[in-house]
Amino acid sequence: MAIQWFPGHMTRAKRQIQDKLKLIDIAIELLDARVPLSSRNPMVDDILQGKPRLIVLNKSDLADPRATEQWMNYFTHEGHTCVAVDSQTGTRVQEIPVKAKEILHEKIARQIQKGMNPRAVRGLIVGIPNVGKSTLINRLAGRNIAATGDKPGVTKGQQWIKVGTEMELLDTPGILWPKFEDQLVGYRLAMTGAIREQILNVDDIAFFAVRELATRYWPSLKERYELDKAPADPEDSEEIVRIMEDIGRRRGCLMGGGRVDLEKASGIILRDLRAGKLGRITLEAPYDDMPVRQV
Ligand code: G4P
């Protein structure tokens, strides 16, 4: 279900996270490796109030590995520790507790110096809807954690989930809202499935997707749909619509009079893209046309 974010929701979400910050040592900021900037809440620095943070690029199985490496360098350059994982299969998720301890090593060393027995590191996973927070919690816990809901008054006291012996996570993640106002961000999130079609038109999302793919990943698009003619100018809307029609014809999306059912073709393109059938794709690079926000 699409979540509609209104100012009231945002204030409440921000407060809920800030209440939880008092309980934890480190925030785990979960981003989608295919759209690391667009899946980033623009107010995250303000919300986390200087709490130590680990950046986790999730769904890296669907992202372009070269781009993921660039993003890792980018975040490292910005002074963050960053790890790329696949929460669905569990690839590299075990690096999360290790990196969290590394980030907190000074605090842990001080505890030891004072003769204290350092307790497990306490973390909170934060991220926008659909980025994979529940999947990651379940993966780290090694079992299915029932959703407890995040309604004030319902969860009395917090449940801690053990991750090995050295880390504990809050069972309810911090839900941040995506940045909707920027059209480019909206389309990139819709392409990855973070924003549902009710908000943006399916044909428009697919048009945007084909334009991005024709620009950056033409060989994948060509191979998947057996296309022959690369667009001379991917910025030319007519050329993009022609490609969408070609895809529709290849997939039998035809209406009366042999016209292509673009809506049906659009659905196919988006399903393929989100399922990784067009290959491993990243929709934004750290140093390209994106107006790079302060990280
Ligand atoms: P959320 O709590 O942040 O809202 O996200 P959630 O864990 O529900 O994950 C959203 C979708 O993303 C789920 O797919 C989930 O399986 C998928 N997902 C999470 N992490 C990864 C990952 O690292 N790689 C890939 N490929 N997918 C991931 P879904 O289609 O909504 O549900 P389902 O089909 O898995 O049941």
PDB file of N, CA and C and ligand atoms in Angstrom, residues 30 34 57-62 85-90 125 127-138 173 175 196 274-275, ligand 1:
ATOM      1  N   LEU A  30      19.329   2.712   5.896  1.00  0.00           N
ATOM      2  CA  LEU A  30      19.198   1.789   4.777  1.00  0.00           C
ATOM      3  C   LEU A  30      18.806   2.547   3.509  1.00  0.00           C
ATOM      4  N   ARG A  34      20.227   0.957  -5.915  1.00  0.00           N
ATOM      5  CA  ARG A  34      19.947   1.405  -7.294  1.00  0.00           C
ATOM      6  C   ARG A  34      19.705   2.909  -7.365  1.00  0.00           C
ATOM      7  N   LEU A  57      23.801  -0.027   1.801  1.00  0.00           N
ATOM      8  CA  LEU A  57      23.180  -0.026   0.470  1.00  0.00           C
ATOM      9  C   LEU A  57      22.538  -1.384   0.262  1.00  0.00           C
ATOM     10  N   ASN A  58      21.213  -1.415   0.320  1.00  0.00           N
ATOM     11  CA  ASN A  58      20.499  -2.694   0.203  1.00  0.00           C
ATOM     12  C   ASN A  58      20.130  -2.961  -1.263  1.00  0.00           C
ATOM     13  N   LYS A  59      19.671  -4.168  -1.531  1.00  0.00           N
ATOM     14  CA  LYS A  59      19.282  -4.601  -2.885  1.00  0.00           C
ATOM     15  C   LYS A  59      20.451  -4.475  -3.849  1.00  0.00           C
ATOM     16  N   SER A  60      21.652  -4.678  -3.335  1.00  0.00           N
ATOM     17  CA  SER A  60      22.823  -4.536  -4.207  1.00  0.00           C
ATOM     18  C   SER A  60      22.846  -5.644  -5.257  1.00  0.00           C
ATOM     19  N   ASP A  61      22.067  -6.707  -5.035  1.00  0.00           N
ATOM     20  CA  ASP A  61      21.952  -7.766  -6.055  1.00  0.00           C
ATOM     21  C   ASP A  61      21.283  -7.239  -7.330  1.00  0.00           C
ATOM     22  N   LEU A  62      20.490  -6.161  -7.192  1.00  0.00           N
ATOM     23  CA  LEU A  62      19.791  -5.606  -8.362  1.00  0.00           C
ATOM     24  C   LEU A  62      20.552  -4.423  -8.970  1.00  0.00           C
ATOM     25  N   VAL A  85      24.757  -4.642   0.724  1.00  0.00           N
ATOM     26  CA  VAL A  85      24.243  -5.974   1.064  1.00  0.00           C
ATOM     27  C   VAL A  85      23.080  -6.382   0.161  1.00  0.00           C
ATOM     28  N   ASP A  86      22.727  -7.643   0.285  1.00  0.00           N
ATOM     29  CA  ASP A  86      21.484  -8.156  -0.307  1.00  0.00           C
ATOM     30  C   ASP A  86      20.741  -8.823   0.845  1.00  0.00           C
ATOM     31  N   SER A  87      19.710  -8.167   1.330  1.00  0.00           N
ATOM     32  CA  SER A  87      19.004  -8.691   2.504  1.00  0.00           C
ATOM     33  C   SER A  87      18.166  -9.911   2.176  1.00  0.00           C
ATOM     34  N   GLN A  88      17.800 -10.040   0.908  1.00  0.00           N
ATOM     35  CA  GLN A  88      16.951 -11.171   0.563  1.00  0.00           C
ATOM     36  C   GLN A  88      17.704 -12.490   0.709  1.00  0.00           C
ATOM     37  N   THR A  89      18.954 -12.529   0.248  1.00  0.00           N
ATOM     38  CA  THR A  89      19.723 -13.765   0.393  1.00  0.00           C
ATOM     39  C   THR A  89      20.641 -13.718   1.617  1.00  0.00           C
ATOM     40  N   GLY A  90      20.869 -12.530   2.135  1.00  0.00           N
ATOM     41  CA  GLY A  90      21.743 -12.404   3.305  1.00  0.00           C
ATOM     42  C   GLY A  90      23.184 -12.081   2.964  1.00  0.00           C
ATOM     43  N   ILE A 125      17.296   0.427  12.655  1.00  0.00           N
ATOM     44  CA  ILE A 125      17.314   0.531  11.191  1.00  0.00           C
ATOM     45  C   ILE A 125      16.327   1.616  10.763  1.00  0.00           C
ATOM     46  N   GLY A 127      14.821   3.954   7.331  1.00  0.00           N
ATOM     47  CA  GLY A 127      14.784   4.066   5.870  1.00  0.00           C
ATOM     48  C   GLY A 127      13.377   4.304   5.371  1.00  0.00           C
ATOM     49  N   ILE A 128      13.276   4.647   4.098  1.00  0.00           N
ATOM     50  CA  ILE A 128      11.971   4.933   3.507  1.00  0.00           C
ATOM     51  C   ILE A 128      11.211   3.611   3.289  1.00  0.00           C
ATOM     52  N   PRO A 129       9.893   3.662   3.061  1.00  0.00           N
ATOM     53  CA  PRO A 129       9.131   2.431   2.824  1.00  0.00           C
ATOM     54  C   PRO A 129       9.702   1.639   1.649  1.00  0.00           C
ATOM     55  N   ASN A 130       9.648   0.308   1.800  1.00  0.00           N
ATOM     56  CA  ASN A 130      10.055  -0.619   0.731  1.00  0.00           C
ATOM     57  C   ASN A 130      11.545  -0.747   0.473  1.00  0.00           C
ATOM     58  N   VAL A 131      12.353  -0.108   1.261  1.00  0.00           N
ATOM     59  CA  VAL A 131      13.799  -0.171   1.016  1.00  0.00           C
ATOM     60  C   VAL A 131      14.366  -1.509   1.529  1.00  0.00           C
ATOM     61  N   GLY A 132      13.554  -2.211   2.339  1.00  0.00           N
ATOM     62  CA  GLY A 132      13.974  -3.540   2.807  1.00  0.00           C
ATOM     63  C   GLY A 132      14.257  -3.623   4.305  1.00  0.00           C
ATOM     64  N   LYS A 133      13.678  -2.727   5.084  1.00  0.00           N
ATOM     65  CA  LYS A 133      13.962  -2.696   6.529  1.00  0.00           C
ATOM     66  C   LYS A 133      13.544  -4.004   7.217  1.00  0.00           C
ATOM     67  N   SER A 134      12.295  -4.456   6.954  1.00  0.00           N
ATOM     68  CA  SER A 134      11.821  -5.674   7.614  1.00  0.00           C
ATOM     69  C   SER A 134      12.626  -6.876   7.148  1.00  0.00           C
ATOM     70  N   THR A 135      12.913  -6.917   5.864  1.00  0.00           N
ATOM     71  CA  THR A 135      13.694  -8.039   5.329  1.00  0.00           C
ATOM     72  C   THR A 135      15.062  -8.099   6.014  1.00  0.00           C
ATOM     73  N   LEU A 136      15.679  -6.939   6.189  1.00  0.00           N
ATOM     74  CA  LEU A 136      17.006  -6.918   6.819  1.00  0.00           C
ATOM     75  C   LEU A 136      16.917  -7.319   8.300  1.00  0.00           C
ATOM     76  N   ILE A 137      15.896  -6.823   8.994  1.00  0.00           N
ATOM     77  CA  ILE A 137      15.752  -7.189  10.413  1.00  0.00           C
ATOM     78  C   ILE A 137      15.604  -8.708  10.520  1.00  0.00           C
ATOM     79  N   ASN A 138      14.740  -9.280   9.690  1.00  0.00           N
ATOM     80  CA  ASN A 138      14.530 -10.734   9.742  1.00  0.00           C
ATOM     81  C   ASN A 138      15.810 -11.487   9.391  1.00  0.00           C
ATOM     82  N   PRO A 173      11.473  -0.739  12.892  1.00  0.00           N
ATOM     83  CA  PRO A 173      12.398   0.189  12.236  1.00  0.00           C
ATOM     84  C   PRO A 173      11.864   1.614  12.263  1.00  0.00           C
ATOM     85  N   ILE A 175      10.674   4.594  10.211  1.00  0.00           N
ATOM     86  CA  ILE A 175      10.199   4.812   8.835  1.00  0.00           C
ATOM     87  C   ILE A 175      10.338   6.278   8.461  1.00  0.00           C
ATOM     88  N   ARG A 196       4.246   3.592  -5.352  1.00  0.00           N
ATOM     89  CA  ARG A 196       3.350   2.781  -6.170  1.00  0.00           C
ATOM     90  C   ARG A 196       2.723   3.589  -7.298  1.00  0.00           C
ATOM     91  N   ARG A 274      11.946  -4.080 -12.189  1.00  0.00           N
ATOM     92  CA  ARG A 274      11.977  -4.267 -10.725  1.00  0.00           C
ATOM     93  C   ARG A 274      12.439  -5.664 -10.339  1.00  0.00           C
ATOM     94  N   ALA A 275      12.183  -6.644 -11.210  1.00  0.00           N
ATOM     95  CA  ALA A 275      12.591  -8.016 -10.890  1.00  0.00           C
ATOM     96  C   ALA A 275      14.034  -8.296 -11.302  1.00  0.00           C
TER      97      ALA A 275
HETATM   98  P1  G4P B   1      10.353  -2.169   4.248  1.00  0.00           P
HETATM   99  O1  G4P B   1      10.259  -2.946   5.520  1.00  0.00           O
HETATM  100  O2  G4P B   1      11.499  -1.206   4.244  1.00  0.00           O
HETATM  101  O3  G4P B   1       9.076  -1.491   3.846  1.00  0.00           O
HETATM  102  O4  G4P B   1      10.695  -3.191   3.068  1.00  0.00           O
HETATM  103  P2  G4P B   1      10.514  -4.775   3.012  1.00  0.00           P
HETATM  104  O5  G4P B   1      11.458  -5.454   3.927  1.00  0.00           O
HETATM  105  O6  G4P B   1       9.061  -5.114   3.145  1.00  0.00           O
HETATM  106  O7  G4P B   1      10.996  -5.067   1.504  1.00  0.00           O
HETATM  107  C1  G4P B   1      10.337  -4.518   0.369  1.00  0.00           C
HETATM  108  C2  G4P B   1      10.543  -5.446  -0.821  1.00  0.00           C
HETATM  109  O8  G4P B   1      11.932  -5.466  -1.158  1.00  0.00           O
HETATM  110  C3  G4P B   1      10.146  -6.896  -0.572  1.00  0.00           C
HETATM  111  O9  G4P B   1       9.676  -7.428  -1.797  1.00  0.00           O
HETATM  112  C4  G4P B   1      11.474  -7.557  -0.242  1.00  0.00           C
HETATM  113  O10 G4P B   1      11.480  -8.939  -0.485  1.00  0.00           O
HETATM  114  C5  G4P B   1      12.394  -6.830  -1.197  1.00  0.00           C
HETATM  115  N1  G4P B   1      13.806  -6.812  -0.752  1.00  0.00           N
HETATM  116  C6  G4P B   1      14.291  -6.421   0.438  1.00  0.00           C
HETATM  117  N2  G4P B   1      15.635  -6.482   0.464  1.00  0.00           N
HETATM  118  C7  G4P B   1      16.023  -6.937  -0.763  1.00  0.00           C
HETATM  119  C8  G4P B   1      17.305  -7.192  -1.361  1.00  0.00           C
HETATM  120  O11 G4P B   1      18.397  -7.002  -0.787  1.00  0.00           O
HETATM  121  N3  G4P B   1      17.272  -7.653  -2.651  1.00  0.00           N
HETATM  122  C9  G4P B   1      16.118  -7.834  -3.346  1.00  0.00           C
HETATM  123  N4  G4P B   1      16.194  -8.286  -4.598  1.00  0.00           N
HETATM  124  N5  G4P B   1      14.904  -7.589  -2.805  1.00  0.00           N
HETATM  125  C10 G4P B   1      14.860  -7.144  -1.533  1.00  0.00           C
HETATM  126  P3  G4P B   1       8.159  -7.589  -2.120  1.00  0.00           P
HETATM  127  O12 G4P B   1       8.053  -7.869  -3.569  1.00  0.00           O
HETATM  128  O13 G4P B   1       7.354  -6.443  -1.582  1.00  0.00           O
HETATM  129  O14 G4P B   1       7.736  -8.799  -1.288  1.00  0.00           O
HETATM  130  P4  G4P B   1       8.149 -10.336  -1.576  1.00  0.00           P
HETATM  131  O15 G4P B   1       7.819 -10.597  -2.988  1.00  0.00           O
HETATM  132  O16 G4P B   1       9.602 -10.504  -1.295  1.00  0.00           O
HETATM  133  O17 G4P B   1       7.281 -11.085  -0.632  1.00  0.00           O
END
